[in-house]
Amino acid sequence: GGLIAGSVFLGMLVGGLVVGIWGDEVGRRPALLVGLIINSVAGGLSAVSPNAIVLALVRLVAGVGIGATVPPLFSLVAELSPPSTRGLMVTIVASFWMIGSIYTAVMAIIVFQWNYGGWRTFALWCALPSATGAALVYYLVPESPRFSALHGEFEKAVKVTNMLGGYMGNDVHDDDALTLEEVQHCYKDSVIEDDDDDEDEKSKMKKAKQSIQTLYTPKMRSTTLPLQAIWFSLSFGSYGLLIWINSIFVEVHLKDVYTNALLFAVANLPGNVVSGAFMDKVGRKVMLSSSMVCAALCLACFAYYARDPDNQREESGMPVGQVGIVLSACAFQAFSISGWNTIDCMTGELFPTSNRSTGMGICTASGRIGAMVAQFVNGSLAEDPVRLLCVACGSLLFGAIAPCMLGEDRAKRPLEDGVENSNEDEEEEELLSGSYQSITPPPIV
C-alpha cells in the first residue's frame, strides 16, 4: 500500500513539473488534455495489473497524469475568468474535487461494502471521470486568449474572446466586437517567439531551465518561495493526511470507514461555499491564512477527542469522543478545502502569463514533496493518531504565516503577462481583461 501511494505522489511530482513547463510552450488546453488522457488510460490499465509491482508502475503513470492536469487547469481558469469574479470561478472548478471525492467514496461503498465487484472494478470506475473530462475539454474548452495573443496567434485570440463575450451575455456586434488591430496593438511588444519544429532537445532543455530560473530572479523570488512554502505545508498537513484518514478512523474505533469517508468528502461543500462567497470580498491572503489556522484548530480538536474515542455520556450513552472526531474531521476538511481553493487562485494570479503554468508546476511539485514526506512521517505515526494529528496541525500553522510574506493581493486586479513591463500589462488588461458584464469590446481575459 505504501509503495502504491508513494508511486502516485512521485508521478504527480514529475507530471506537475514537466507539464507545467510544457504548458507555457504549447498552451494550456493541449497540456490539460495530455494529463487527462494519461490518467484515464493508466487508470484502466490498473484494473488489469497482474501484481503489485506492475500496479505501482501503472499508478506512477497515473500520478503523472493527475499532476499534469493541475498547472494548465488553474492557469486556464485564471486567464478565462473576469477579475471581479476570478475567485468564484476558481472555486467552482475546484469544487469538482468534492464531486470526485464523493463519487469515489460512493463507488467504494458499492464495490467493497456491498460486494459489487472487486478492486479491479473499482479502478475502472475511477478512470471514467478523467476520460469524460478529456472529452469535455476537447469539444468545449478553448485555448486561453491571453496565451494565444502572447504567442502571436491574434486571430484565434480575437475569435475566442468574442465568443466568450457572447456566452457571458454581451451582445457582440461588428461595431463593438474586439478587433484584430486592437489586440495586435496591445501585444505588439510582448509576443513570445515559438520554438522551431527542428529545435534540438538541448535547446529545449535550456529554455525550460531558463523558464524556471526566471521564477527565482529578484523580482519573482519573493512570490515563488512563499508560495512554495504554503503548498508544501498545506499538502503535508492536509493532503498527506487524507491518505491515512481511514487508518486513523480505525485506530480510534470508527469501524464504518466507508461511510465516514463519504461524510469527510461531503464536508468539502461548506468549504467551497465559504471560499466562493468570500474570496473575492476579503482577499486571498486573509482567506488563506484564516482557512489554514481554522483547519489547524480543527485538527487540534480531532487530536483531543482521539485521546479517548470511546468516552460516553452516562445519561445518553452517546460516544462523545467518536462524534467529536467525526465533526472535527469534517470541519477540518471544510477549512482545508477553502485553503486549497484560495491557494489555487492565488498562485495563478501572482505569476505572469509567460510563466504561469511553470510557476504552477513548481508550486504543485513543492506540494507533492510535502505530501510524499507526510507519507513517511504519517506512516511512522499511524498507530499514534494524536501525535500524527499534532504534527499536521503544526504544518498548517507554519504555512498560515507565509501569505504575509507575499506582495499585494491581486483579488479583482488584472493579471500580468510578463515579468517585466507590468505597467504595459495594466494597459492591456484595461482593454482585454475587464469584467465580461461591463466592458465593450468583450475582453481577452
Short mmCIF file of C-alpha atoms in Angstrom, two decimals:
data_model
loop_
_atom_site.label_atom_id
_atom_site.label_comp_id
_atom_site.label_asym_id
_atom_site.label_seq_id
_atom_site.Cartn_x
_atom_site.Cartn_y
_atom_site.Cartn_z
CA GLY A 1 0.00 0.00 0.00
CA GLY A 2 2.78 2.44 0.87
CA LEU A 3 4.60 1.63 -2.38
CA ILE A 4 1.48 2.31 -4.45
CA ALA A 5 0.63 5.54 -2.59
CA GLY A 6 4.23 6.74 -2.87
CA SER A 7 4.35 5.96 -6.60
CA VAL A 8 1.25 8.07 -7.21
CA PHE A 9 2.75 11.10 -5.42
CA LEU A 10 6.07 10.67 -7.26
CA GLY A 11 4.20 10.63 -10.56
CA MET A 12 2.24 13.73 -9.57
CA LEU A 13 5.52 15.48 -8.77
CA VAL A 14 7.00 14.66 -12.17
CA GLY A 15 3.79 15.35 -14.10
CA GLY A 16 3.15 18.73 -12.50
CA LEU A 17 6.69 19.96 -13.03
CA VAL A 18 7.23 18.70 -16.60
CA VAL A 19 3.78 19.51 -17.98
CA GLY A 20 3.71 22.80 -16.08
CA ILE A 21 6.76 23.95 -18.04
CA TRP A 22 5.38 22.45 -21.24
CA GLY A 23 2.07 24.27 -20.77
CA ASP A 24 3.87 27.61 -21.20
CA GLU A 25 5.22 26.35 -24.53
CA VAL A 26 2.34 24.57 -26.24
CA GLY A 27 -0.68 26.02 -24.44
CA ARG A 28 -2.97 25.25 -21.53
CA ARG A 29 -5.53 23.20 -23.45
CA PRO A 30 -3.19 20.60 -25.01
CA ALA A 31 -1.30 20.17 -21.73
CA LEU A 32 -4.58 19.61 -19.86
CA LEU A 33 -5.74 17.08 -22.46
CA VAL A 34 -2.49 15.13 -22.19
CA GLY A 35 -2.81 14.92 -18.40
CA LEU A 36 -6.43 13.73 -18.53
CA ILE A 37 -5.73 11.11 -21.19
CA ILE A 38 -2.68 9.74 -19.35
CA ASN A 39 -4.66 9.47 -16.12
CA SER A 40 -7.64 7.74 -17.72
CA VAL A 41 -5.52 5.24 -19.70
CA ALA A 42 -3.34 4.43 -16.67
CA GLY A 43 -6.46 4.06 -14.53
CA GLY A 44 -7.83 1.50 -16.96
CA LEU A 45 -4.54 -0.39 -17.05
CA SER A 46 -4.56 -0.54 -13.25
CA ALA A 47 -7.56 -2.84 -13.46
CA VAL A 48 -5.58 -5.47 -15.37
CA SER A 49 -2.30 -5.26 -13.45
CA PRO A 50 -1.06 -8.79 -12.64
CA ASN A 51 0.86 -7.94 -9.46
CA ALA A 52 1.71 -5.17 -7.01
CA ILE A 53 4.91 -4.11 -8.81
CA VAL A 54 3.12 -3.58 -12.13
CA LEU A 55 0.28 -1.85 -10.29
CA ALA A 56 2.74 0.54 -8.64
CA LEU A 57 4.30 1.34 -12.04
CA VAL A 58 0.90 1.96 -13.59
CA ARG A 59 -0.12 4.14 -10.65
CA LEU A 60 3.13 6.07 -11.13
CA VAL A 61 1.99 6.85 -14.69
CA ALA A 62 -1.48 7.73 -13.40
CA GLY A 63 0.17 10.10 -10.94
CA VAL A 64 1.94 11.79 -13.85
CA GLY A 65 -1.45 12.36 -15.44
CA ILE A 66 -3.00 13.67 -12.22
CA GLY A 67 -0.12 16.05 -11.58
CA ALA A 68 -0.13 17.18 -15.20
CA THR A 69 -3.71 18.46 -15.01
CA VAL A 70 -3.25 20.99 -12.19
CA PRO A 71 -0.91 23.65 -13.71
CA PRO A 72 -2.72 24.03 -17.06
CA LEU A 73 -6.17 23.77 -15.47
CA PHE A 74 -5.78 26.61 -12.98
CA SER A 75 -3.73 28.69 -15.41
CA LEU A 76 -6.59 28.36 -17.89
CA VAL A 77 -9.26 29.22 -15.32
CA ALA A 78 -7.33 32.31 -14.16
CA GLU A 79 -6.92 33.51 -17.75
CA LEU A 80 -10.52 32.87 -18.79
CA SER A 81 -12.16 34.46 -15.72
CA PRO A 82 -13.12 38.12 -15.25
CA PRO A 83 -11.03 39.73 -12.47
CA SER A 84 -14.11 40.63 -10.43
CA THR A 85 -15.19 37.00 -10.04
CA ARG A 86 -11.93 35.10 -10.55
CA GLY A 87 -12.03 33.64 -7.05
CA LEU A 88 -15.57 32.37 -7.56
CA MET A 89 -14.69 30.82 -10.92
CA VAL A 90 -11.68 29.01 -9.45
CA THR A 91 -13.84 27.77 -6.57
CA ILE A 92 -16.46 26.40 -8.95
CA VAL A 93 -13.82 24.48 -10.90
CA ALA A 94 -12.06 23.29 -7.73
CA SER A 95 -15.37 22.14 -6.24
CA PHE A 96 -15.35 19.24 -8.67
CA TRP A 97 -12.66 17.79 -6.43
CA MET A 98 -15.51 17.41 -3.94
CA ILE A 99 -17.72 15.77 -6.55
CA GLY A 100 -14.89 13.41 -7.45
CA SER A 101 -14.30 12.58 -3.78
CA ILE A 102 -17.99 11.84 -3.23
CA TYR A 103 -18.06 9.75 -6.41
CA THR A 104 -15.04 7.74 -5.23
CA ALA A 105 -16.49 7.22 -1.75
CA VAL A 106 -19.84 6.08 -3.17
CA MET A 107 -18.13 3.68 -5.58
CA ALA A 108 -16.06 2.31 -2.68
CA ILE A 109 -19.25 1.61 -0.72
CA ILE A 110 -20.90 -0.07 -3.72
CA VAL A 111 -17.88 -2.16 -4.70
CA PHE A 112 -16.34 -3.08 -1.36
CA GLN A 113 -19.13 -2.83 1.21
CA TRP A 114 -21.95 -4.13 -0.98
CA ASN A 115 -19.64 -6.58 -2.81
CA TYR A 116 -20.38 -5.46 -6.36
CA GLY A 117 -17.07 -6.48 -7.90
CA GLY A 118 -13.53 -6.07 -6.57
CA TRP A 119 -10.68 -3.59 -6.64
CA ARG A 120 -10.25 -4.02 -10.41
CA THR A 121 -13.84 -2.91 -10.96
CA PHE A 122 -13.22 0.00 -8.61
CA ALA A 123 -10.13 1.04 -10.65
CA LEU A 124 -12.17 1.08 -13.86
CA TRP A 125 -14.89 3.23 -12.33
CA CYS A 126 -12.25 5.65 -11.01
CA ALA A 127 -10.77 6.01 -14.51
CA LEU A 128 -14.11 7.05 -16.02
CA PRO A 129 -14.20 10.72 -14.81
CA SER A 130 -10.82 11.53 -16.39
CA ALA A 131 -11.91 10.07 -19.72
CA THR A 132 -15.14 12.06 -19.53
CA GLY A 133 -13.21 15.23 -18.65
CA ALA A 134 -10.86 14.75 -21.61
CA ALA A 135 -13.83 14.53 -24.00
CA LEU A 136 -15.46 17.64 -22.50
CA VAL A 137 -12.23 19.66 -22.72
CA TYR A 138 -11.63 18.57 -26.31
CA TYR A 139 -15.09 19.59 -27.52
CA LEU A 140 -15.99 22.53 -25.26
CA VAL A 141 -12.94 24.30 -23.80
CA PRO A 142 -10.98 26.84 -25.89
CA GLU A 143 -7.36 27.83 -25.53
CA SER A 144 -6.62 30.83 -23.34
CA PRO A 145 -6.90 34.03 -25.44
CA ARG A 146 -4.12 35.57 -23.35
CA PHE A 147 -1.78 32.69 -24.19
CA SER A 148 -2.75 32.87 -27.87
CA ALA A 149 -2.16 36.62 -28.06
CA LEU A 150 1.15 36.35 -26.22
CA HIS A 151 2.31 33.78 -28.79
CA GLY A 152 1.23 35.84 -31.80
CA GLU A 153 -1.99 33.95 -32.57
CA PHE A 154 -4.02 37.13 -32.68
CA GLU A 155 -6.88 35.86 -34.85
CA LYS A 156 -7.51 32.92 -32.51
CA ALA A 157 -7.41 35.26 -29.50
CA VAL A 158 -9.96 37.61 -31.06
CA LYS A 159 -12.28 34.77 -32.09
CA VAL A 160 -12.27 33.13 -28.65
CA THR A 161 -12.66 36.44 -26.83
CA ASN A 162 -15.71 37.49 -28.83
CA MET A 163 -17.17 34.00 -28.44
CA LEU A 164 -16.71 34.14 -24.64
CA GLY A 165 -18.22 37.61 -24.56
CA GLY A 166 -21.29 36.25 -26.32
CA TYR A 167 -21.56 33.33 -23.90
CA MET A 168 -21.43 35.73 -20.94
CA GLY A 169 -24.37 37.75 -22.23
CA ASN A 170 -22.65 40.56 -24.13
CA ASP A 171 -24.43 41.46 -27.36
CA VAL A 172 -21.42 41.28 -29.68
CA HIS A 173 -21.95 43.19 -32.94
CA ASP A 174 -19.44 44.18 -35.59
CA ASP A 175 -19.21 47.70 -34.18
CA ASP A 176 -18.34 46.71 -30.61
CA ALA A 177 -16.53 43.38 -31.07
CA LEU A 178 -12.85 43.17 -30.23
CA THR A 179 -10.80 43.68 -33.38
CA LEU A 180 -7.58 42.16 -34.62
CA GLU A 181 -5.94 45.60 -34.75
CA GLU A 182 -6.68 46.27 -31.08
CA VAL A 183 -5.09 43.01 -29.94
CA GLN A 184 -2.07 43.49 -32.20
CA HIS A 185 -1.56 46.99 -30.80
CA CYS A 186 -1.66 45.81 -27.19
CA TYR A 187 0.61 42.79 -27.70
CA LYS A 188 2.97 44.10 -30.38
CA ASP A 189 5.90 44.32 -27.95
CA SER A 190 5.01 41.26 -25.88
CA VAL A 191 4.90 38.43 -28.42
CA ILE A 192 6.95 35.37 -27.50
CA GLU A 193 8.65 33.67 -30.43
CA ASP A 194 7.71 29.99 -30.52
CA ASP A 195 10.34 27.29 -30.91
CA ASP A 196 11.28 25.96 -34.33
CA ASP A 197 9.99 22.45 -35.01
CA ASP A 198 13.53 21.21 -35.60
CA GLU A 199 14.93 22.68 -32.39
CA ASP A 200 17.13 20.08 -30.67
CA GLU A 201 16.45 18.66 -27.22
CA LYS A 202 19.40 20.51 -25.70
CA SER A 203 17.91 23.87 -26.72
CA LYS A 204 14.52 22.88 -25.34
CA MET A 205 16.05 21.84 -22.02
CA LYS A 206 17.95 25.12 -21.86
CA LYS A 207 14.75 27.08 -22.44
CA ALA A 208 12.93 25.07 -19.76
CA LYS A 209 15.78 25.78 -17.33
CA GLN A 210 15.58 29.49 -18.13
CA SER A 211 11.82 29.44 -17.53
CA ILE A 212 12.39 28.02 -14.05
CA GLN A 213 15.27 30.41 -13.32
CA THR A 214 13.00 33.34 -14.16
CA LEU A 215 10.86 32.44 -11.15
CA TYR A 216 13.85 32.94 -8.83
CA THR A 217 15.00 36.31 -10.13
CA PRO A 218 14.96 39.15 -7.57
CA LYS A 219 11.62 40.36 -8.94
CA MET A 220 9.93 36.96 -8.70
CA ARG A 221 11.54 35.04 -5.82
CA SER A 222 9.55 36.97 -3.21
CA THR A 223 6.47 35.44 -4.83
CA THR A 224 7.78 31.98 -5.69
CA LEU A 225 9.38 31.00 -2.37
CA PRO A 226 6.45 31.88 -0.06
CA LEU A 227 4.04 30.13 -2.43
CA GLN A 228 6.23 27.02 -2.39
CA ALA A 229 6.25 27.07 1.41
CA ILE A 230 2.45 27.33 1.50
CA TRP A 231 1.99 24.48 -0.99
CA PHE A 232 4.41 22.28 0.99
CA SER A 233 2.83 22.90 4.38
CA LEU A 234 -0.77 22.70 3.15
CA SER A 235 -0.04 19.44 1.31
CA PHE A 236 1.80 17.98 4.30
CA GLY A 237 -0.94 18.98 6.73
CA SER A 238 -4.00 18.11 4.67
CA TYR A 239 -3.31 16.15 1.51
CA GLY A 240 -0.81 13.89 3.24
CA LEU A 241 -3.36 13.27 5.98
CA LEU A 242 -6.12 12.23 3.58
CA ILE A 243 -4.28 9.05 2.61
CA TRP A 244 -4.26 7.95 6.25
CA ILE A 245 -7.69 9.15 7.31
CA ASN A 246 -9.29 5.69 7.14
CA SER A 247 -6.39 4.22 9.15
CA ILE A 248 -6.92 6.94 11.76
CA PHE A 249 -10.65 6.16 11.89
CA VAL A 250 -9.83 2.50 12.54
CA GLU A 251 -7.32 3.37 15.25
CA VAL A 252 -9.93 5.45 17.09
CA HIS A 253 -12.50 2.66 16.77
CA LEU A 254 -14.64 4.14 13.97
CA LYS A 255 -15.27 0.93 12.07
CA ASP A 256 -17.62 2.11 9.30
CA VAL A 257 -14.74 3.72 7.43
CA TYR A 258 -16.51 4.00 4.06
CA THR A 259 -19.44 5.96 5.48
CA ASN A 260 -17.04 8.18 7.43
CA ALA A 261 -15.01 8.75 4.26
CA LEU A 262 -18.22 9.77 2.48
CA LEU A 263 -19.03 12.27 5.25
CA PHE A 264 -15.46 13.52 5.00
CA ALA A 265 -15.92 14.09 1.25
CA VAL A 266 -19.31 15.82 1.66
CA ALA A 267 -17.65 18.17 4.17
CA ASN A 268 -15.98 19.83 1.17
CA LEU A 269 -19.28 21.55 0.42
CA PRO A 270 -19.26 24.22 3.17
CA GLY A 271 -15.60 24.94 2.38
CA ASN A 272 -16.44 25.52 -1.26
CA VAL A 273 -19.41 27.70 -0.36
CA VAL A 274 -17.38 29.86 2.03
CA SER A 275 -14.45 30.33 -0.35
CA GLY A 276 -16.76 31.08 -3.27
CA ALA A 277 -18.72 33.64 -1.26
CA PHE A 278 -15.84 35.47 0.43
CA MET A 279 -12.61 35.01 -1.52
CA ASP A 280 -13.30 37.91 -3.88
CA LYS A 281 -14.51 40.08 -0.98
CA VAL A 282 -11.90 39.67 1.77
CA GLY A 283 -8.89 38.99 -0.46
CA ARG A 284 -6.69 35.96 -0.97
CA LYS A 285 -4.18 36.42 1.84
CA VAL A 286 -6.78 36.87 4.58
CA MET A 287 -8.82 33.98 3.24
CA LEU A 288 -5.83 31.64 3.01
CA SER A 289 -4.33 32.37 6.42
CA SER A 290 -7.67 32.19 8.22
CA SER A 291 -8.58 28.92 6.47
CA MET A 292 -5.28 27.28 7.43
CA VAL A 293 -5.47 28.46 11.05
CA CYS A 294 -9.04 27.18 11.39
CA ALA A 295 -8.08 23.86 9.80
CA ALA A 296 -5.21 23.54 12.29
CA LEU A 297 -7.57 24.24 15.21
CA CYS A 298 -9.93 21.54 13.94
CA LEU A 299 -7.05 19.07 13.89
CA ALA A 300 -6.26 20.06 17.48
CA CYS A 301 -9.87 19.22 18.41
CA PHE A 302 -9.58 15.97 16.45
CA ALA A 303 -6.47 15.07 18.46
CA TYR A 304 -8.19 15.97 21.75
CA TYR A 305 -11.12 13.64 21.09
CA ALA A 306 -8.83 10.93 19.69
CA ARG A 307 -7.21 10.55 23.13
CA ASP A 308 -10.35 8.80 24.40
CA PRO A 309 -12.61 7.98 21.43
CA ASP A 310 -14.84 5.63 23.42
CA ASN A 311 -15.77 8.25 26.01
CA GLN A 312 -19.55 8.20 26.55
CA ARG A 313 -22.09 10.34 28.37
CA GLU A 314 -23.64 8.45 31.20
CA GLU A 315 -27.14 9.82 30.55
CA SER A 316 -27.48 9.01 26.86
CA GLY A 317 -24.69 6.57 26.15
CA MET A 318 -23.63 8.61 23.12
CA PRO A 319 -19.99 8.10 22.11
CA VAL A 320 -18.99 11.73 22.59
CA GLY A 321 -15.41 11.10 21.60
CA GLN A 322 -16.35 9.48 18.30
CA VAL A 323 -18.91 12.17 17.49
CA GLY A 324 -16.31 14.82 18.23
CA ILE A 325 -13.81 13.07 15.97
CA VAL A 326 -16.22 12.94 13.03
CA LEU A 327 -17.30 16.57 13.46
CA SER A 328 -13.71 17.78 13.88
CA ALA A 329 -12.59 15.81 10.82
CA CYS A 330 -15.41 17.23 8.71
CA ALA A 331 -14.73 20.79 9.89
CA PHE A 332 -11.02 20.31 9.12
CA GLN A 333 -11.87 19.16 5.61
CA ALA A 334 -14.14 22.17 5.04
CA PHE A 335 -11.48 24.69 6.10
CA SER A 336 -8.66 22.92 4.29
CA ILE A 337 -10.62 22.86 1.03
CA SER A 338 -11.23 26.59 1.45
CA GLY A 339 -7.47 26.99 1.76
CA TRP A 340 -6.85 24.86 -1.33
CA ASN A 341 -9.30 26.88 -3.41
CA THR A 342 -7.60 30.09 -2.32
CA ILE A 343 -4.03 28.95 -3.00
CA ASP A 344 -5.07 27.62 -6.43
CA CYS A 345 -6.48 31.04 -7.30
CA MET A 346 -3.64 33.00 -5.70
CA THR A 347 -0.90 31.02 -7.44
CA GLY A 348 -2.49 31.51 -10.85
CA GLU A 349 -2.83 35.25 -10.25
CA LEU A 350 0.64 36.00 -8.92
CA PHE A 351 2.62 34.50 -11.80
CA PRO A 352 2.66 36.25 -15.21
CA THR A 353 1.10 34.63 -18.28
CA SER A 354 4.53 33.90 -19.79
CA ASN A 355 5.47 31.74 -16.78
CA ARG A 356 2.13 30.99 -15.15
CA SER A 357 1.97 27.28 -15.94
CA THR A 358 5.64 26.84 -15.00
CA GLY A 359 5.03 28.63 -11.70
CA MET A 360 2.01 26.44 -11.01
CA GLY A 361 4.14 23.39 -11.83
CA ILE A 362 6.92 24.44 -9.44
CA CYS A 363 4.42 25.08 -6.63
CA THR A 364 2.48 21.87 -7.16
CA ALA A 365 5.81 19.99 -7.17
CA SER A 366 6.55 21.52 -3.77
CA GLY A 367 3.15 20.33 -2.62
CA ARG A 368 3.82 16.80 -3.86
CA ILE A 369 7.12 16.74 -1.98
CA GLY A 370 5.22 17.78 1.15
CA ALA A 371 2.67 15.02 0.59
CA MET A 372 5.43 12.43 0.00
CA VAL A 373 7.28 13.46 3.16
CA ALA A 374 3.96 13.22 5.02
CA GLN A 375 3.59 9.60 3.90
CA PHE A 376 6.80 8.64 5.70
CA VAL A 377 6.00 10.72 8.78
CA ASN A 378 2.37 9.63 9.00
CA GLY A 379 3.32 6.03 8.32
CA SER A 380 5.60 6.02 11.35
CA LEU A 381 2.86 7.63 13.47
CA ALA A 382 -0.12 5.66 12.17
CA GLU A 383 -0.53 3.81 15.48
CA ASP A 384 -0.38 7.09 17.42
CA PRO A 385 -3.09 9.24 15.79
CA VAL A 386 -2.86 12.00 18.40
CA ARG A 387 0.78 12.69 17.61
CA LEU A 388 0.12 12.36 13.85
CA LEU A 389 -2.64 14.97 14.05
CA CYS A 390 -0.48 17.35 16.13
CA VAL A 391 2.29 17.20 13.51
CA ALA A 392 -0.19 18.00 10.73
CA CYS A 393 -1.58 20.84 12.85
CA GLY A 394 1.89 22.36 13.24
CA SER A 395 2.49 22.18 9.50
CA LEU A 396 -0.69 24.13 8.77
CA LEU A 397 0.13 26.81 11.35
CA PHE A 398 3.57 27.25 9.79
CA GLY A 399 2.02 27.66 6.34
CA ALA A 400 -0.51 30.19 7.62
CA ILE A 401 2.34 32.66 8.23
CA ALA A 402 3.73 32.55 4.68
CA PRO A 403 0.96 34.63 2.96
CA CYS A 404 2.16 37.63 4.99
CA MET A 405 5.44 37.48 3.03
CA LEU A 406 3.70 37.90 -0.34
CA GLY A 407 3.25 41.22 -2.11
CA GLU A 408 -0.01 42.94 -2.95
CA ASP A 409 -3.18 40.92 -3.07
CA ARG A 410 -4.35 40.61 -6.67
CA ALA A 411 -8.02 39.99 -5.89
CA LYS A 412 -10.10 41.78 -8.54
CA ARG A 413 -6.89 43.08 -10.13
CA PRO A 414 -5.54 42.48 -13.64
CA LEU A 415 -3.29 39.58 -14.48
CA GLU A 416 0.22 40.35 -15.68
CA ASP A 417 1.53 38.90 -18.94
CA GLY A 418 5.29 39.23 -18.42
CA VAL A 419 7.83 39.57 -15.64
CA GLU A 420 8.82 42.96 -16.98
CA ASN A 421 6.70 45.92 -18.07
CA SER A 422 3.88 45.47 -15.59
CA ASN A 423 2.56 48.92 -16.48
CA GLU A 424 2.03 47.77 -20.05
CA ASP A 425 0.22 44.73 -18.70
CA GLU A 426 -2.18 47.05 -16.88
CA GLU A 427 -2.93 48.83 -20.17
CA GLU A 428 -3.53 45.51 -21.92
CA GLU A 429 -5.85 44.43 -19.14
CA GLU A 430 -7.98 47.55 -19.43
CA LEU A 431 -8.82 46.57 -22.99
CA LEU A 432 -8.56 42.81 -22.83
CA SER A 433 -9.45 41.55 -19.36
CA GLY A 434 -12.14 43.51 -17.54
CA SER A 435 -15.48 42.19 -16.45
CA TYR A 436 -17.43 40.42 -19.19
CA GLN A 437 -20.55 42.10 -17.97
CA SER A 438 -19.36 45.67 -18.28
CA ILE A 439 -16.63 46.16 -20.84
CA THR A 440 -17.03 46.77 -24.56
CA PRO A 441 -15.43 45.36 -26.61
CA PRO A 442 -15.54 41.97 -24.87
CA PRO A 443 -12.20 41.32 -23.27
CA ILE A 444 -9.43 38.83 -23.60
CA VAL A 445 -9.29 37.53 -20.08
#
